[in-house]
Amino acid sequence: MSKMRRSERIVRLTQILLEQPHRVLSLTEMADKLSSAKSSLSEDLAIIREVMESEGLGTLETQAGAAGGVRYVPGFREDLGLEYVRKVGALLGTGERILPGGFLYMSDVLGDPMLLDTAGKMFAARFKDAGADYVVTVETKGIPLAVATARYLGVPMVVVRRDHKVTEGSSVSINYVSGSRRIQTMSLSRRSLPEKSKVLVVDDFMKAGGTVKALVDLMKEFQVEVVGTGIFMSTEEPQDKMISGYVSLATLREFDEQASQVEIVPGTYFSQEEL
Amino acid sequence: MSKMRRSERIVRLTQILLEQPHRVLSLTEMADKLSSAKSSLSEDLAIIREVMESEGLGTLETQAGAAGGVRYVPGFREDLGLEYVRKVGALLGTGERILPGGFLYMSDVLGDPMLLDTAGKMFAARFKDAGADYVVTVETKGIPLAVATARYLGVPMVVVRRDHKVTEGSSVSINYVSGSRRIQTMSLSRRSLPEKSKVLVVDDFMKAGGTVKALVDLMKEFQVEVVGTGIFMSTEEPQDKMISGYVSLATLREFDEQASQVEIVPGTYFSQEEL
């Protein structure tokens, strides 16, 4: 391949970086790939970093030395985050979404590629320095969110099952009492998480926090540390949750099933202190 | 914001396009956002398209006229696809992954962000002209794959449940006989798919095809057309599947549980004809 012009190199570099968040890419390998001098690459990377930072898209971290490399660390602007929660609130806030039993239908919102991607980026930006080696969720509705978050953190995603499955091999199972006061099971393949790992727990919805608490307990069985908890939507009541320090994108104010009214406000993501 | 230099605009444009596959972006809006003339943008877009096409990353489709727009259509090079299958084959081909009952442990591979992302890109490239309005899968292990594929196709993702759930509202359920000859249930919220939609079905693993066949039957209940089927891994035996025309990334040759041997070869994705 012939030598690339600066503008061409910048397209390629931007693409390579954006597609591999948090992964350290070797400058030497990139210089080879693009048939360019490292000094030119460094100038290109400076331009890319400048645009990313001025737009609040994140940053590039460069590592000096013979094994010099560069890493794209996704960021997210708080004003765009608030705009996102308003958008989600407008979508979910129509009374038509209240299901019998007081549940809120939100499967379509978590199935929308842009809404999902943004939620993943927001969690990845918030937990960029938490040191998570894995993103963990429990089936089923938290999975898309965990996939999006893991993509932007550049770490693998692990799914805890509701039952022991033949396709997962030897597993560790625990029982817990769910919000509906039924005894439920969680099961995780022994192969899935190495001891001493650090994980970010992600889930779509949290009321009292029983499910997340059970996930944290299951992690203890694996001698794994939970370094953060990201929830798409948590309820305002009960205020006394079974876990503390969670980060929710949105808060669902106690809603009125009879009047078909729902109110969604920004979550703990936007508070100074995490609840 | 002051006027951007070409190289800065190219970073921003590349990022905007890559993050919204298949979405038509208005040239007028982008020109406003970047405080640039449309003529400059057109030149930038020509450079981006040239790099994408020469690298086999996809293309940009431009639409002329007052409502002129541009759309990033992800592509994927067949040689990189084969390299990908070889990599997956090397990971999965160690005998240690054979579980009792003849199952293959592959949850970690489908939880790896780069491996997952690539699979999604490959399916999106293959089905870019199929006209799918949604990507549909059945819980649980197909979900990450469906998320990745939906992202690169720019369409929503819908998850069929194994049971009727209170959080899904009114649902349509069907029964079917699984590969293990048990009667199983699939259930999908009536809200999830509008009539006359077109869907791409995605799943992680297919043996005889009973699950995918049931998904196709369920789609008929919704008066929804299946325009394609993408499978991460299909087995070589039985050769006579319950569905035809599927596209699999990899094929699992009948494996020897006792000798702990597994052989994985490129799937129908790489054949001239789809099986």
Coordinates of C-alpha atoms in Angstrom, one line a residue:
Chain A
M1 CA 0.0 0.0 0.0
S2 CA 1.3 3.4 -0.9
K3 CA 2.0 6.1 1.6
M4 CA -1.2 7.6 3.0
R5 CA -2.0 11.3 3.1
R6 CA -2.6 12.8 6.5
S7 CA -6.4 13.0 6.1
E8 CA -6.5 9.4 5.0
R9 CA -4.4 8.3 8.0
I10 CA -6.7 10.2 10.3
V11 CA -9.8 8.4 9.0
R12 CA -8.0 5.0 9.5
L13 CA -6.6 5.9 12.9
T14 CA -9.9 7.3 14.2
Q15 CA -11.6 4.1 13.0
I16 CA -9.0 1.8 14.6
L17 CA -9.2 3.6 17.9
L18 CA -13.0 4.0 18.1
E19 CA -13.5 0.3 17.4
Q20 CA -11.2 -0.8 20.3
P21 CA -12.0 1.2 23.4
H22 CA -9.5 0.9 26.2
R23 CA -7.2 -1.4 24.3
V24 CA -3.5 -0.3 24.1
L25 CA -2.5 -0.2 20.5
S26 CA 1.2 -0.3 19.6
L27 CA 2.5 2.7 17.8
T28 CA 5.0 0.6 16.0
E29 CA 2.4 -1.8 14.7
M30 CA 0.1 1.1 13.6
A31 CA 3.0 2.8 11.8
D32 CA 3.7 -0.4 9.9
K33 CA 0.0 -0.9 9.1
L34 CA -0.3 2.6 7.8
S35 CA 3.2 2.7 6.2
S36 CA 3.9 5.9 8.1
A37 CA 6.6 7.3 10.3
K38 CA 5.9 7.3 14.0
S39 CA 6.4 11.0 14.1
S40 CA 3.6 11.6 11.6
L41 CA 1.4 9.3 13.6
S42 CA 2.1 11.2 16.8
E43 CA 1.0 14.4 15.1
D44 CA -2.2 12.7 13.8
L45 CA -3.0 11.3 17.3
A46 CA -2.5 14.8 18.8
I47 CA -5.2 16.1 16.4
I48 CA -7.6 13.2 17.2
R49 CA -7.1 13.7 20.9
E50 CA -7.7 17.4 20.6
V51 CA -11.0 16.9 18.8
M52 CA -12.1 14.1 21.2
E53 CA -11.4 16.3 24.3
S54 CA -13.0 19.5 22.9
E55 CA -16.1 17.5 22.0
G56 CA -16.2 15.6 25.3
L57 CA -16.0 12.3 23.5
G58 CA -13.2 11.0 25.7
T59 CA -9.4 11.1 25.3
L60 CA -6.4 9.3 24.0
E61 CA -3.8 8.1 26.6
T62 CA -0.3 7.6 25.2
Q63 CA 2.4 5.5 26.8
A64 CA 5.9 6.5 26.1
G65 CA 8.9 4.2 25.6
A66 CA 9.9 1.3 23.3
A67 CA 6.6 -0.4 23.9
G68 CA 4.8 2.9 23.3
G69 CA 1.1 2.7 22.7
V70 CA -2.1 4.6 22.6
R71 CA -5.5 3.9 24.1
Y72 CA -8.9 5.4 23.4
V73 CA -10.7 6.1 26.7
P74 CA -14.4 6.9 26.0
G75 CA -15.9 9.9 27.8
F76 CA -19.3 11.4 28.0
R77 CA -20.6 14.9 28.5
E78 CA -22.9 15.4 31.4
D79 CA -25.2 17.7 29.4
L80 CA -25.6 15.1 26.7
G81 CA -26.3 12.6 29.5
L82 CA -29.1 14.7 30.9
E83 CA -30.5 15.1 27.4
Y84 CA -30.4 11.4 27.0
V85 CA -32.4 10.8 30.3
R86 CA -35.0 13.4 29.2
K87 CA -35.4 11.5 25.9
V88 CA -35.7 8.1 27.7
G89 CA -38.1 9.7 30.1
A90 CA -40.3 11.1 27.3
L91 CA -40.4 7.6 25.7
L92 CA -41.1 5.7 28.9
G93 CA -43.3 8.4 30.5
T94 CA -46.4 7.7 28.5
G95 CA -49.0 6.0 30.5
E96 CA -49.5 3.3 27.9
R97 CA -46.4 1.5 29.2
I98 CA -47.8 0.6 32.6
L99 CA -48.4 -3.1 32.7
P100 CA -50.7 -5.0 35.2
G101 CA -48.9 -5.4 38.5
G102 CA -47.2 -2.0 38.2
F103 CA -44.5 -3.0 35.8
L104 CA -43.1 -0.6 33.2
Y105 CA -42.6 -1.9 29.6
M106 CA -39.2 -0.9 28.5
S107 CA -37.9 -3.8 26.4
D108 CA -38.0 -1.7 23.2
V109 CA -35.9 1.1 24.7
L110 CA -33.2 -1.4 25.7
G111 CA -33.4 -2.9 22.2
D112 CA -32.8 0.4 20.4
P113 CA -29.2 0.4 19.1
M114 CA -28.6 4.1 19.7
L115 CA -30.2 4.3 23.2
L116 CA -28.4 1.1 24.2
D117 CA -25.0 2.3 22.9
T118 CA -25.3 5.6 24.7
A119 CA -26.1 3.9 28.0
G120 CA -23.0 1.7 27.5
K121 CA -20.9 4.7 26.8
M122 CA -22.2 6.5 29.8
F123 CA -21.4 3.6 32.2
A124 CA -18.0 3.1 30.5
A125 CA -17.2 6.8 31.0
R126 CA -18.2 6.7 34.6
F127 CA -16.4 3.5 35.5
K128 CA -13.3 4.1 33.3
D129 CA -10.9 4.1 36.3
A130 CA -12.7 1.4 38.4
G131 CA -10.4 -1.3 37.1
A132 CA -13.1 -3.8 36.2
D133 CA -11.8 -6.9 34.4
Y134 CA -15.4 -8.0 33.5
V135 CA -18.9 -6.7 33.2
V136 CA -21.4 -9.1 34.9
T137 CA -25.2 -9.2 34.6
V138 CA -27.9 -11.7 35.3
E139 CA -30.2 -12.8 32.5
T140 CA -32.2 -11.6 30.6
K141 CA -33.0 -7.9 30.3
G142 CA -29.6 -6.7 31.6
I143 CA -27.7 -8.5 28.9
P144 CA -27.9 -5.9 26.1
L145 CA -26.8 -3.2 28.5
A146 CA -23.9 -5.3 29.7
V147 CA -22.8 -5.9 26.1
A148 CA -22.9 -2.2 25.3
T149 CA -21.0 -1.3 28.5
A150 CA -18.4 -4.1 28.0
R151 CA -17.8 -2.9 24.5
Y152 CA -16.9 0.6 25.6
L153 CA -14.8 -0.6 28.6
G154 CA -13.0 -3.2 26.3
V155 CA -13.5 -6.0 28.8
P156 CA -15.5 -9.3 28.5
M157 CA -19.0 -9.7 29.6
V158 CA -20.3 -12.6 31.8
V159 CA -23.9 -13.6 32.1
V160 CA -25.2 -15.2 35.3
R161 CA -28.0 -17.7 34.6
R162 CA -31.3 -18.3 36.4
D163 CA -30.7 -22.0 36.3
H164 CA -27.8 -24.4 35.9
K165 CA -27.4 -25.1 32.2
V166 CA -25.8 -28.1 30.5
T167 CA -23.9 -25.8 28.1
E168 CA -22.1 -24.0 31.0
G169 CA -20.3 -26.9 32.7
S170 CA -19.7 -27.0 36.4
S171 CA -21.4 -24.1 38.1
V172 CA -21.9 -22.4 41.5
S173 CA -25.5 -21.7 42.4
I174 CA -27.1 -19.6 45.1
N175 CA -30.6 -19.0 46.3
Y176 CA -32.1 -15.6 47.2
V177 CA -35.4 -14.0 47.9
S178 CA -36.6 -11.7 45.1
G179 CA -38.7 -8.5 45.4
S180 CA -41.8 -10.6 44.8
R181 CA -40.8 -12.7 47.9
R182 CA -40.2 -15.8 45.9
I183 CA -37.1 -18.0 46.3
Q184 CA -35.0 -17.7 43.2
T185 CA -31.8 -19.2 41.9
M186 CA -28.7 -17.8 40.3
S187 CA -26.0 -19.9 38.7
L188 CA -22.6 -19.1 37.2
S189 CA -20.2 -21.4 35.4
R190 CA -17.0 -22.0 37.3
R191 CA -15.0 -21.3 34.2
S192 CA -16.4 -17.8 33.7
L193 CA -14.5 -15.7 36.2
P194 CA -11.0 -16.2 37.6
E195 CA -10.5 -15.6 41.3
K196 CA -9.4 -12.1 42.4
S197 CA -11.0 -10.5 39.4
K198 CA -12.8 -7.2 39.6
V199 CA -16.2 -6.8 38.1
L200 CA -18.7 -4.1 37.2
V201 CA -22.3 -5.3 37.9
V202 CA -24.8 -4.0 35.4
D203 CA -28.6 -4.4 35.3
D204 CA -31.6 -2.8 33.7
F205 CA -33.9 -2.2 36.7
M206 CA -33.6 -2.1 40.4
K207 CA -36.3 -1.7 43.0
A208 CA -35.2 -2.8 46.5
G209 CA -32.0 -4.3 45.1
G210 CA -32.5 -7.9 46.0
T211 CA -31.2 -9.2 42.6
V212 CA -28.1 -7.0 42.6
K213 CA -27.4 -8.0 46.3
A214 CA -27.6 -11.7 45.2
L215 CA -25.2 -11.0 42.4
V216 CA -22.8 -9.4 44.8
D217 CA -23.1 -12.5 47.1
L218 CA -22.5 -14.8 44.2
M219 CA -19.4 -12.8 43.3
K220 CA -18.1 -13.5 46.8
E221 CA -18.3 -17.3 46.1
F222 CA -15.9 -16.7 43.2
Q223 CA -13.7 -14.5 45.4
V224 CA -14.4 -11.7 43.0
E225 CA -14.6 -8.0 43.9
V226 CA -17.5 -5.8 42.8
V227 CA -16.0 -2.4 41.9
G228 CA -19.2 -0.7 40.8
T229 CA -22.9 -1.1 40.0
G230 CA -24.6 0.5 37.0
I231 CA -28.3 0.4 36.8
F232 CA -30.4 1.7 33.8
M233 CA -33.4 2.7 36.0
S234 CA -33.9 2.5 39.7
T235 CA -37.1 3.3 41.6
E236 CA -37.3 6.1 44.1
E237 CA -39.1 3.9 46.6
P238 CA -38.0 2.1 48.7
Q239 CA -35.3 4.7 49.4
D240 CA -33.5 2.2 51.6
K241 CA -32.0 -0.2 49.0
M242 CA -30.3 -3.5 49.9
I243 CA -27.1 -2.2 48.3
S244 CA -25.3 1.1 48.4
G245 CA -23.1 3.0 46.0
Y246 CA -25.0 2.2 42.8
V247 CA -25.1 4.5 39.8
S248 CA -28.4 4.7 38.0
L249 CA -29.0 6.7 34.8
A250 CA -32.6 7.4 35.6
T251 CA -34.9 7.3 38.6
L252 CA -38.5 6.2 38.4
R253 CA -40.7 8.2 40.8
E254 CA -43.4 6.1 42.3
F255 CA -45.9 5.8 39.6
D256 CA -49.7 5.9 39.6
E257 CA -51.0 2.9 37.9
Q258 CA -54.6 4.1 38.0
A259 CA -54.0 7.6 36.7
S260 CA -51.5 6.1 34.2
Q261 CA -48.9 8.6 35.2
V262 CA -45.1 8.0 35.2
E263 CA -42.4 10.4 36.1
I264 CA -38.7 9.7 35.2
V265 CA -36.0 11.9 36.5
P266 CA -32.1 11.9 36.3
G267 CA -30.6 9.1 38.4
T268 CA -27.7 9.0 40.9
Y269 CA -25.3 9.2 37.8
F270 CA -25.9 12.9 38.0
S271 CA -25.6 13.4 41.8
Q272 CA -22.5 14.5 43.5
E273 CA -22.8 11.6 45.9
E274 CA -23.8 8.1 44.9
L275 CA -26.6 6.8 47.0
Chain B
M1 CA -17.2 27.0 18.0
S2 CA -14.6 28.3 15.5
K3 CA -14.2 26.8 12.1
M4 CA -12.6 23.4 12.1
R5 CA -9.6 22.5 10.0
R6 CA -10.0 19.7 7.6
S7 CA -8.2 17.1 9.7
E8 CA -10.4 18.0 12.7
R9 CA -13.5 17.8 10.7
I10 CA -12.5 14.4 9.4
V11 CA -12.0 13.0 13.0
R12 CA -15.5 14.3 13.9
L13 CA -17.2 13.1 10.8
T14 CA -15.6 9.6 11.0
Q15 CA -16.7 9.3 14.6
I16 CA -20.3 10.5 13.8
L17 CA -20.6 8.1 10.9
L18 CA -19.0 5.0 12.6
E19 CA -21.2 5.4 15.7
Q20 CA -24.4 5.4 13.7
P21 CA -24.3 2.6 11.0
H22 CA -27.0 2.7 8.4
R23 CA -28.5 5.9 9.7
V24 CA -29.1 8.6 7.1
L25 CA -27.4 11.8 8.4
S26 CA -28.5 15.1 7.0
L27 CA -25.6 17.0 5.3
T28 CA -27.3 20.3 6.3
E29 CA -27.3 19.3 10.0
M30 CA -23.8 18.1 9.9
A31 CA -22.6 21.3 8.2
D32 CA -24.3 23.3 11.0
K33 CA -22.8 21.1 13.7
L34 CA -19.3 21.5 12.3
S35 CA -19.7 25.1 11.2
S36 CA -18.6 24.2 7.7
A37 CA -19.7 24.6 4.2
K38 CA -21.5 21.7 2.6
S39 CA -18.9 21.7 -0.2
S40 CA -16.1 21.1 2.3
L41 CA -18.1 18.4 3.9
S42 CA -18.6 16.7 0.6
E43 CA -14.8 16.7 0.0
D44 CA -14.2 15.2 3.5
L45 CA -16.8 12.5 2.9
A46 CA -15.2 11.6 -0.4
I47 CA -11.9 11.0 1.5
I48 CA -13.6 9.0 4.2
R49 CA -15.4 6.9 1.6
E50 CA -12.2 6.2 -0.3
V51 CA -10.4 5.0 2.8
M52 CA -13.3 2.8 3.9
E53 CA -13.6 1.2 0.5
S54 CA -9.9 0.7 0.0
E55 CA -9.7 -1.0 3.4
G56 CA -12.9 -3.0 2.9
L57 CA -14.5 -1.4 5.9
G58 CA -17.7 -0.6 4.1
T59 CA -18.8 2.5 2.2
L60 CA -20.7 5.7 2.5
E61 CA -23.9 6.1 0.5
T62 CA -24.8 9.7 -0.4
Q63 CA -28.3 10.9 -1.3
A64 CA -28.5 14.0 -3.4
G65 CA -31.2 16.7 -3.3
A66 CA -32.4 19.2 -0.7
A67 CA -32.8 16.4 1.9
G68 CA -29.3 15.2 1.0
G69 CA -27.8 12.8 3.4
V70 CA -25.0 10.3 3.9
R71 CA -25.1 6.8 5.4
Y72 CA -22.3 4.6 6.6
V73 CA -22.9 1.0 5.4
P74 CA -20.5 -1.4 7.2
G75 CA -18.7 -4.0 5.1
F76 CA -16.3 -6.8 5.9
R77 CA -13.5 -8.4 4.0
E78 CA -13.8 -12.1 3.3
D79 CA -10.1 -12.7 4.1
L80 CA -10.5 -11.1 7.5
G81 CA -13.6 -13.2 8.0
L82 CA -11.6 -16.4 7.4
E83 CA -8.9 -15.2 9.8
Y84 CA -11.6 -14.6 12.4
V85 CA -13.0 -18.1 12.0
R86 CA -9.5 -19.5 12.3
K87 CA -9.0 -17.6 15.5
V88 CA -12.4 -18.7 17.0
G89 CA -11.6 -22.2 15.9
A90 CA -8.2 -22.2 17.7
L91 CA -9.9 -20.8 20.8
L92 CA -12.8 -23.3 20.8
G93 CA -10.8 -26.2 19.3
T94 CA -9.1 -27.2 22.5
G95 CA -10.5 -30.4 23.9
E96 CA -11.0 -28.8 27.4
R97 CA -14.2 -27.2 26.2
I98 CA -16.1 -30.4 25.7
L99 CA -18.8 -30.6 28.4
P100 CA -20.6 -33.8 29.5
G101 CA -23.4 -34.5 27.0
G102 CA -21.3 -33.4 24.1
F103 CA -21.8 -29.6 24.5
L104 CA -19.1 -27.1 23.7
Y105 CA -18.4 -24.3 26.2
M106 CA -18.3 -21.0 24.2
S107 CA -19.9 -18.4 26.6
D108 CA -16.6 -16.7 27.0
V109 CA -16.0 -16.3 23.2
L110 CA -19.5 -14.7 22.9
G111 CA -18.7 -12.5 25.8
D112 CA -15.5 -11.1 24.4
P113 CA -16.1 -7.6 23.1
M114 CA -13.9 -7.8 20.0
L115 CA -15.0 -11.3 18.9
L116 CA -18.6 -10.3 19.4
D117 CA -18.3 -7.0 17.6
T118 CA -16.6 -8.7 14.6
A119 CA -19.4 -11.3 14.4
G120 CA -22.0 -8.5 14.5
K121 CA -20.1 -6.6 11.7
M122 CA -19.9 -9.7 9.6
F123 CA -23.6 -10.4 9.8
A124 CA -24.5 -6.7 9.2
A125 CA -22.2 -6.7 6.1
R126 CA -23.8 -9.9 4.8
F127 CA -27.4 -8.8 5.4
K128 CA -27.0 -5.1 4.6
D129 CA -29.4 -5.3 1.7
A130 CA -31.9 -7.7 3.2
G131 CA -34.1 -4.9 4.4
A132 CA -34.5 -6.2 8.0
D133 CA -36.4 -3.8 10.3
Y134 CA -35.4 -5.8 13.4
V135 CA -32.9 -8.4 14.6
V136 CA -34.7 -11.2 16.6
T137 CA -33.2 -13.8 18.8
V138 CA -34.4 -16.1 21.6
E139 CA -32.9 -15.9 25.1
T140 CA -30.2 -16.3 26.4
K141 CA -27.0 -17.0 24.5
G142 CA -28.0 -15.4 21.2
I143 CA -28.6 -12.0 22.8
P144 CA -25.1 -10.6 22.8
L145 CA -24.8 -11.6 19.1
A146 CA -28.1 -10.0 18.3
V147 CA -27.0 -6.8 20.1
A148 CA -23.8 -6.6 18.1
T149 CA -25.6 -7.3 14.8
A150 CA -28.4 -4.8 15.4
R151 CA -25.8 -2.1 16.2
Y152 CA -24.1 -2.5 12.9
L153 CA -27.4 -2.7 11.0
G154 CA -28.8 0.3 12.9
V155 CA -32.1 -1.5 13.7
P156 CA -33.7 -2.5 17.0
M157 CA -33.2 -5.9 18.6
V158 CA -36.0 -8.0 20.0
V159 CA -35.7 -10.9 22.4
V160 CA -38.1 -13.8 22.4
R161 CA -38.5 -15.2 25.9
R162 CA -38.7 -18.8 27.1
D163 CA -41.7 -18.0 29.3
H164 CA -44.3 -15.4 29.5
K165 CA -43.0 -12.6 31.7
V166 CA -45.0 -10.0 33.7
T167 CA -42.7 -7.3 32.5
E168 CA -43.5 -7.9 28.8
G169 CA -47.3 -7.4 28.8
S170 CA -49.7 -9.3 26.6
S171 CA -47.7 -12.0 24.7
V172 CA -48.1 -14.7 22.0
S173 CA -46.7 -18.1 23.0
I174 CA -46.0 -21.2 21.0
N175 CA -44.7 -24.7 21.9
Y176 CA -42.2 -26.6 20.0
V177 CA -40.1 -29.8 20.3
S178 CA -36.4 -29.1 21.0
G179 CA -33.4 -31.1 19.8
S180 CA -33.4 -32.9 23.2
R181 CA -37.0 -33.9 22.3
R182 CA -38.6 -31.9 25.1
I183 CA -41.6 -29.7 24.6
Q184 CA -40.5 -26.1 25.0
T185 CA -42.2 -22.7 24.9
M186 CA -41.4 -19.4 23.3
S187 CA -43.2 -16.2 24.1
L188 CA -43.0 -12.7 22.6
S189 CA -44.7 -9.5 23.7
R190 CA -47.4 -8.3 21.3
R191 CA -45.9 -4.8 21.5
S192 CA -42.5 -5.9 20.3
L193 CA -43.0 -6.3 16.5
P194 CA -45.4 -4.4 14.2
E195 CA -47.2 -6.5 11.5
K196 CA -45.5 -6.7 8.1
S197 CA -42.1 -6.1 9.6
K198 CA -39.0 -7.9 8.2
V199 CA -36.6 -9.5 10.6
L200 CA -33.2 -11.0 10.6
V201 CA -33.0 -14.0 13.0
V202 CA -29.8 -14.5 14.9
D203 CA -28.6 -17.3 17.2
D204 CA -25.4 -18.6 18.7
F205 CA -25.7 -22.3 17.9
M206 CA -27.7 -24.5 15.6
K207 CA -27.8 -28.3 15.4
A208 CA -30.9 -29.6 13.7
G209 CA -32.5 -26.2 13.6
G210 CA -35.6 -26.8 15.8
T211 CA -35.2 -23.6 17.8
V212 CA -34.7 -21.4 14.7
K213 CA -37.6 -23.2 13.0
A214 CA -39.8 -22.3 16.0
L215 CA -38.7 -18.7 15.9
V216 CA -39.7 -18.6 12.2
D217 CA -43.1 -20.1 13.2
L218 CA -43.5 -17.5 15.9
M219 CA -42.8 -14.7 13.4
K220 CA -45.7 -16.0 11.3
E221 CA -48.0 -15.4 14.2
F222 CA -46.9 -11.8 14.1
Q223 CA -47.3 -11.7 10.3
V224 CA -43.6 -10.8 10.2
E225 CA -41.3 -12.0 7.4
V226 CA -37.9 -13.6 8.1
V227 CA -35.5 -12.2 5.6
G228 CA -32.4 -14.0 6.8
T229 CA -30.9 -16.2 9.5
G230 CA -27.4 -15.7 10.9
I231 CA -25.9 -18.4 13.1
F232 CA -22.6 -18.1 14.9
M233 CA -21.9 -21.8 14.8
S234 CA -23.8 -24.7 13.2
T235 CA -23.0 -28.4 13.4
E236 CA -22.1 -30.3 10.3
E237 CA -24.5 -33.1 11.3
P238 CA -27.3 -33.5 10.7
Q239 CA -26.8 -32.2 7.2
D240 CA -30.5 -32.1 6.8
K241 CA -31.6 -29.1 8.9
M242 CA -35.1 -28.0 9.7
I243 CA -34.5 -24.7 8.0
S244 CA -32.7 -23.7 4.8
G245 CA -30.8 -20.7 3.6
Y246 CA -29.1 -20.0 6.9
V247 CA -25.7 -18.2 7.1
S248 CA -23.3 -19.6 9.7
L249 CA -19.9 -18.1 10.5
A250 CA -18.4 -21.4 11.5
T251 CA -19.2 -25.1 11.2
L252 CA -18.5 -27.6 14.0
R253 CA -17.5 -30.9 12.5
E254 CA -18.9 -33.9 14.5
F255 CA -16.6 -33.9 17.5
D256 CA -15.2 -36.8 19.4
E257 CA -16.0 -36.5 23.1
Q258 CA -13.8 -39.4 24.2
A259 CA -10.7 -38.3 22.2
S260 CA -11.4 -34.7 23.2
Q261 CA -11.1 -33.5 19.6
V262 CA -13.0 -30.7 18.0
E263 CA -12.7 -29.4 14.5
I264 CA -14.1 -26.0 13.5
V265 CA -14.2 -24.9 9.8
P266 CA -15.5 -21.9 8.0
G267 CA -19.4 -21.9 7.8
T268 CA -21.8 -21.3 5.0
Y269 CA -21.0 -17.5 5.2
F270 CA -18.0 -18.4 3.0
S271 CA -19.8 -20.7 0.6
Q272 CA -21.1 -19.5 -2.8
E273 CA -24.4 -21.0 -2.0
E274 CA -26.2 -20.9 1.3
L275 CA -27.3 -24.3 2.5

